[in-house]
CSV table of C-alpha atoms in Angstrom, one decimal:
chain,number,residue,atom,x,y,z
A,1,MET,CA,-35.2,60.7,-22.4
A,2,ALA,CA,-32.4,59.3,-19.8
A,3,PHE,CA,-32.2,55.5,-19.6
A,4,LEU,CA,-33.3,54.8,-15.7
A,5,ASN,CA,-31.4,51.4,-15.0
A,6,PRO,CA,-34.0,48.9,-12.6
A,7,PRO,CA,-34.0,48.9,-8.8
A,8,LEU,CA,-31.3,46.2,-8.4
A,9,TRP,CA,-33.6,44.3,-5.9
A,10,HIS,CA,-37.1,45.1,-8.5
A,11,ASN,CA,-39.3,42.3,-7.5
A,12,GLY,CA,-36.9,41.0,-5.0
A,13,PRO,CA,-38.1,39.9,-1.0
A,14,ALA,CA,-38.7,42.9,1.5
A,15,PRO,CA,-36.2,42.6,4.5
A,16,GLY,CA,-38.1,39.0,6.6
A,17,ALA,CA,-40.0,38.4,3.5
A,18,PHE,CA,-40.4,35.7,1.4
A,19,TYR,CA,-39.0,35.8,-2.2
A,20,ASN,CA,-42.3,36.8,-4.8
A,21,PHE,CA,-42.3,34.3,-7.4
A,22,PRO,CA,-44.5,35.0,-10.6
A,23,GLY,CA,-47.7,34.6,-10.5
A,24,ASN,CA,-47.6,33.8,-6.6
A,25,SER,CA,-50.2,36.2,-5.2
A,26,SER,CA,-48.5,36.1,-1.6
A,27,ASN,CA,-48.0,40.1,-0.7
A,28,LEU,CA,-43.8,41.4,0.1
A,29,GLY,CA,-44.6,41.9,3.4
A,30,PRO,CA,-43.8,39.8,6.1
A,31,VAL,CA,-45.0,36.7,6.6
A,32,ASN,CA,-46.5,36.3,10.0
A,33,HIS,CA,-46.8,32.6,11.0
A,34,THR,CA,-48.7,31.2,14.6
A,35,VAL,CA,-47.3,28.2,16.5
A,36,GLN,CA,-50.1,26.9,14.9
A,37,ASP,CA,-49.0,27.0,11.6
A,38,PHE,CA,-46.2,24.6,12.3
A,39,LYS,CA,-47.6,22.1,14.8
A,40,ALA,CA,-49.8,18.9,13.7
A,41,HIS,CA,-50.8,16.1,16.0
A,42,SER,CA,-51.0,12.6,15.9
A,43,ALA,CA,-53.4,11.8,12.8
A,44,ASN,CA,-52.4,8.3,11.7
A,45,PRO,CA,-48.8,5.9,13.0
A,46,ILE,CA,-46.6,5.4,10.2
A,47,THR,CA,-44.4,2.7,11.4
A,48,THR,CA,-46.4,0.5,13.4
A,49,THR,CA,-46.6,-3.7,15.2
A,50,THR,CA,-48.9,-5.8,15.5
A,51,THR,CA,-49.9,-8.2,18.5
A,52,VAL,CA,-48.7,-8.3,21.6
A,53,ILE,CA,-50.0,-11.8,24.1
A,54,GLY,CA,-50.2,-12.2,27.5
A,55,LEU,CA,-50.8,-15.1,29.6
A,56,LYS,CA,-50.6,-16.2,33.1
A,57,PHE,CA,-49.5,-19.5,34.8
A,58,ASP,CA,-49.0,-20.2,37.9
A,59,LYS,CA,-45.6,-18.7,39.0
A,60,GLY,CA,-45.6,-16.1,36.4
A,61,VAL,CA,-46.8,-14.4,33.6
A,62,VAL,CA,-45.0,-15.4,29.5
A,63,ILE,CA,-45.3,-12.7,26.8
A,64,ALA,CA,-44.9,-12.1,23.3
A,65,GLY,CA,-44.9,-10.3,20.1
A,66,ASP,CA,-43.5,-10.3,16.9
A,67,THR,CA,-40.2,-8.4,15.4
A,68,LEU,CA,-41.7,-6.2,12.3
A,69,GLY,CA,-42.4,-2.7,11.7
A,70,SER,CA,-45.0,-2.7,8.9
A,71,TYR,CA,-44.9,1.1,6.5
A,72,GLY,CA,-48.4,1.0,6.1
A,73,SER,CA,-49.2,-2.5,4.2
A,74,LEU,CA,-45.2,-2.6,3.3
A,75,ALA,CA,-43.2,-4.9,5.7
A,76,ARG,CA,-40.7,-2.5,5.8
A,77,PHE,CA,-39.1,-3.3,9.5
A,78,ARG,CA,-38.1,-6.4,10.5
A,79,ASP,CA,-36.1,-6.1,13.4
A,80,CYS,CA,-38.2,-3.8,16.0
A,81,PRO,CA,-38.1,-5.7,19.4
A,82,ARG,CA,-41.2,-4.9,21.6
A,83,VAL,CA,-41.1,-6.6,25.1
A,84,LEU,CA,-39.0,-5.1,27.2
A,85,LYS,CA,-37.1,-5.3,30.0
A,86,VAL,CA,-38.4,-2.7,32.7
A,87,ASN,CA,-36.5,-4.2,35.9
A,88,ASP,CA,-36.9,-7.1,38.0
A,89,LEU,CA,-41.0,-7.4,38.6
A,90,ILE,CA,-42.3,-5.7,35.4
A,91,LEU,CA,-42.2,-7.0,31.5
A,92,LEU,CA,-43.7,-4.7,29.2
A,93,GLY,CA,-44.8,-5.3,25.5
A,94,SER,CA,-46.8,-3.3,22.8
A,95,GLY,CA,-48.4,-3.0,19.9
A,96,GLY,CA,-48.3,0.0,17.9
A,97,ASP,CA,-46.6,3.0,16.7
A,98,TYR,CA,-43.1,2.0,16.6
A,99,ALA,CA,-41.9,5.6,17.6
A,100,ASP,CA,-44.4,6.4,20.0
A,101,PHE,CA,-43.8,2.9,21.7
A,102,GLN,CA,-39.2,4.4,21.6
A,103,TYR,CA,-40.5,7.9,23.0
A,104,LEU,CA,-42.3,6.2,26.1
A,105,LYS,CA,-39.2,3.3,26.8
A,106,ASP,CA,-37.4,5.9,26.5
A,107,ILE,CA,-38.6,7.9,29.7
A,108,ILE,CA,-39.2,4.7,31.0
A,109,GLU,CA,-36.1,3.8,31.2
A,110,GLN,CA,-35.0,7.0,32.7
A,111,LYS,CA,-37.3,6.2,35.3
A,112,ILE,CA,-35.8,3.2,36.6
A,113,ILE,CA,-32.7,5.1,36.4
A,114,ASP,CA,-33.5,7.6,38.6
A,115,GLU,CA,-35.2,4.5,41.0
A,116,GLN,CA,-31.5,3.4,41.2
A,117,CYS,CA,-30.1,6.7,42.0
A,118,ILE,CA,-31.9,6.7,44.5
A,119,GLY,CA,-30.5,3.7,46.1
A,120,ASP,CA,-33.2,2.4,48.8
A,121,GLY,CA,-34.1,-1.3,47.3
A,122,LEU,CA,-37.5,-0.7,46.9
A,123,LEU,CA,-39.0,-1.8,42.8
A,124,LEU,CA,-41.1,0.0,40.4
A,125,LYS,CA,-44.3,-2.4,40.9
A,126,PRO,CA,-46.2,-3.4,38.0
A,127,ARG,CA,-49.1,-2.0,38.7
A,128,SER,CA,-48.2,1.1,39.4
A,129,LEU,CA,-46.2,0.7,36.2
A,130,HIS,CA,-49.8,0.4,34.4
A,131,CYS,CA,-51.3,2.9,36.7
A,132,TRP,CA,-48.6,5.3,35.5
A,133,LEU,CA,-49.4,4.2,31.9
A,134,THR,CA,-53.2,4.7,31.9
A,135,ARG,CA,-52.2,8.8,33.3
A,136,VAL,CA,-50.0,9.3,30.7
A,137,LEU,CA,-52.3,7.6,28.0
A,138,TYR,CA,-55.0,9.8,29.0
A,139,ASN,CA,-53.2,13.2,29.2
A,140,LYS,CA,-52.1,12.6,26.2
A,141,ARG,CA,-55.3,12.0,24.4
A,142,SER,CA,-57.2,14.8,26.7
A,143,LYS,CA,-54.9,16.9,24.4
A,144,MET,CA,-55.4,15.5,20.9
A,145,ASP,CA,-52.2,14.0,20.4
A,146,PRO,CA,-52.5,10.6,21.7
A,147,LEU,CA,-48.9,8.1,22.1
A,148,TRP,CA,-51.5,5.7,19.5
A,149,ASN,CA,-50.0,2.5,21.4
A,150,ASN,CA,-51.6,0.1,23.1
A,151,TYR,CA,-49.2,-1.9,26.2
A,152,VAL,CA,-49.2,-5.2,27.8
A,153,VAL,CA,-48.1,-4.7,31.7
A,154,ALA,CA,-47.1,-8.4,33.3
A,155,GLY,CA,-45.1,-9.2,36.5
A,156,ILE,CA,-45.3,-10.5,40.1
A,157,GLN,CA,-47.0,-8.0,42.5
A,158,ASP,CA,-46.3,-8.7,45.8
A,159,GLY,CA,-45.5,-12.4,45.0
A,160,GLU,CA,-48.8,-13.1,42.6
A,161,PRO,CA,-48.1,-12.7,38.5
A,162,PHE,CA,-49.4,-9.7,37.6
A,163,LEU,CA,-50.7,-9.0,33.5
A,164,GLY,CA,-53.2,-5.7,33.0
A,165,ALA,CA,-53.5,-3.8,29.1
A,166,VAL,CA,-53.6,-0.2,28.7
A,167,ASP,CA,-54.8,1.0,25.2
A,168,LYS,CA,-53.8,4.9,23.5
A,169,LEU,CA,-57.1,6.1,25.5
A,170,GLY,CA,-55.9,5.3,28.8
A,171,THR,CA,-58.7,2.6,28.7
A,172,ALA,CA,-57.3,-0.4,31.4
A,173,TYR,CA,-58.6,-3.6,33.2
A,174,GLU,CA,-56.1,-6.5,34.0
A,175,ASP,CA,-57.5,-10.0,33.1
A,176,ALA,CA,-55.6,-13.7,32.8
A,177,THR,CA,-55.1,-13.3,29.8
A,178,ILE,CA,-54.3,-10.1,27.0
A,179,ALA,CA,-54.0,-9.9,23.2
A,180,THR,CA,-53.5,-6.2,21.6
A,181,GLY,CA,-54.3,-6.3,17.8
A,182,LEU,CA,-56.0,-8.9,15.7
A,183,GLY,CA,-54.5,-11.2,18.4
A,184,ALA,CA,-57.9,-9.8,20.2
A,185,TYR,CA,-60.5,-11.8,18.1
A,186,MET,CA,-58.2,-15.0,17.1
A,187,ALA,CA,-55.8,-16.3,20.1
A,188,THR,CA,-57.4,-14.7,22.6
A,189,PRO,CA,-60.5,-17.8,22.3
A,190,LEU,CA,-57.4,-20.6,22.3
A,191,LEU,CA,-56.4,-19.1,25.3
A,192,ARG,CA,-59.4,-18.7,27.6
A,193,ASP,CA,-60.6,-22.3,26.4
A,194,ALA,CA,-56.5,-23.2,28.3
A,195,ARG,CA,-56.6,-20.8,31.0
A,196,ASP,CA,-60.7,-22.3,31.6
A,197,SER,CA,-59.2,-25.8,31.7
A,198,GLY,CA,-57.2,-25.1,34.6
A,199,ASN,CA,-53.6,-23.6,35.7
A,200,LEU,CA,-50.9,-23.8,33.6
A,201,ASP,CA,-47.2,-24.4,34.5
A,202,GLU,CA,-44.7,-22.0,32.7
A,203,GLU,CA,-43.4,-24.4,29.8
A,204,THR,CA,-47.9,-25.5,28.7
A,205,ALA,CA,-48.1,-21.4,29.2
A,206,LYS,CA,-45.5,-20.8,26.4
A,207,ALA,CA,-46.4,-23.7,23.9
A,208,LEU,CA,-49.5,-22.5,23.5
A,209,VAL,CA,-48.3,-18.5,23.4
A,210,ARG,CA,-46.5,-20.2,20.7
A,211,LYS,CA,-49.1,-21.7,18.7
A,212,CYS,CA,-51.1,-18.3,19.4
A,213,MET,CA,-48.0,-16.9,17.5
A,214,GLU,CA,-48.0,-19.3,14.7
A,215,VAL,CA,-52.4,-18.7,14.2
A,216,LEU,CA,-51.5,-14.7,13.9
A,217,PHE,CA,-48.6,-15.0,11.4
A,218,TYR,CA,-50.9,-17.4,9.3
A,219,ARG,CA,-53.7,-14.3,9.7
A,220,ASP,CA,-52.1,-11.3,10.7
A,221,ALA,CA,-51.4,-9.7,7.1
A,222,ARG,CA,-48.3,-7.2,9.4
A,223,ALA,CA,-47.6,-10.3,11.4
A,224,PHE,CA,-43.7,-11.5,11.0
A,225,GLN,CA,-42.1,-15.4,11.5
A,226,ARG,CA,-39.5,-14.0,14.2
A,227,TYR,CA,-40.5,-13.3,18.0
A,228,GLN,CA,-39.8,-12.2,20.8
A,229,LEU,CA,-40.6,-14.1,24.5
A,230,GLY,CA,-40.7,-13.7,27.7
A,231,VAL,CA,-41.7,-14.2,31.2
A,232,VAL,CA,-41.5,-13.4,34.4
A,233,THR,CA,-41.8,-15.2,37.8
A,234,ALA,CA,-40.2,-14.5,40.9
A,235,ASP,CA,-36.6,-15.4,40.1
A,236,GLY,CA,-36.6,-12.1,37.7
A,237,VAL,CA,-37.3,-11.5,33.5
A,238,VAL,CA,-36.0,-13.7,30.9
A,239,ILE,CA,-36.3,-12.5,27.5
A,240,GLU,CA,-35.3,-15.6,24.7
A,241,ASP,CA,-33.2,-14.9,21.9
A,242,VAL,CA,-35.9,-13.7,18.9
A,243,ALA,CA,-37.2,-17.0,17.8
A,244,GLU,CA,-38.4,-18.4,13.9
A,245,LEU,CA,-41.6,-20.4,13.6
A,246,GLN,CA,-40.8,-22.9,11.1
A,247,HIS,CA,-44.1,-22.2,8.6
A,248,ASN,CA,-45.7,-24.7,6.4
A,249,TRP,CA,-47.9,-23.3,3.7
A,250,SER,CA,-48.4,-26.6,2.0
A,251,LEU,CA,-52.0,-26.0,4.1
A,252,ALA,CA,-53.1,-23.0,2.3
A,253,HIS,CA,-55.4,-25.8,-0.2
A,254,MET,CA,-57.4,-25.9,3.2
A,255,ILE,CA,-58.6,-22.3,2.7
A,256,HIS,CA,-61.2,-22.0,-0.2
A,257,MET,CA,-62.5,-18.4,-1.1
A,258,LYS,CA,-65.4,-17.3,-2.3
């Protein structure tokens, strides 16, 4: 009986197919993939940020947010600025998935560049940006692929302070005080009490927002001691240098766990 050499590609892949490893039940024919095999929607946010606080005062609006990007429960990224100057009339703050914020930030910045190229002297107004965000976020959630963010839009609209919020579903509202994330439960009562006591000036509003950031640092496990604070008035937008809380954990003895 003549000795027969095995084929060169014995048990090898067919042209256009994957190698069939021993124990693998797949056949040797070409593999047909559909577009759906390679597409996944946002099931959960990955790198997340927490509360954004917004507060109107007599001549403008102040907003603040810390700089921590959390990877689950890990305080992974500690320099994630999320208070953005859009133009001389608008401040934008974001909480939620940081990558989604970066994606939308690039689009907004390109809108401003396009606006400047037109050169007609007109500026995007805060209510227009607020409305545009509702359309974008609602459109994305309708495709079951939401941008996992809450946005706070602060600005000057026709000489008056404007403050509005939009969530990942496109739900939007305007108010004199806004806090997202855990701040909606812990900071909102402080902001509303101060607001109900009368009109605030800029320094009082900034001091109150700093106090809220301190409360959240002690109580919110995803908060951080470094934060940004921005102010928008008719004179323009100012984002202060990153501030750091002078925290004091000696007060922890007052908290009794049961």
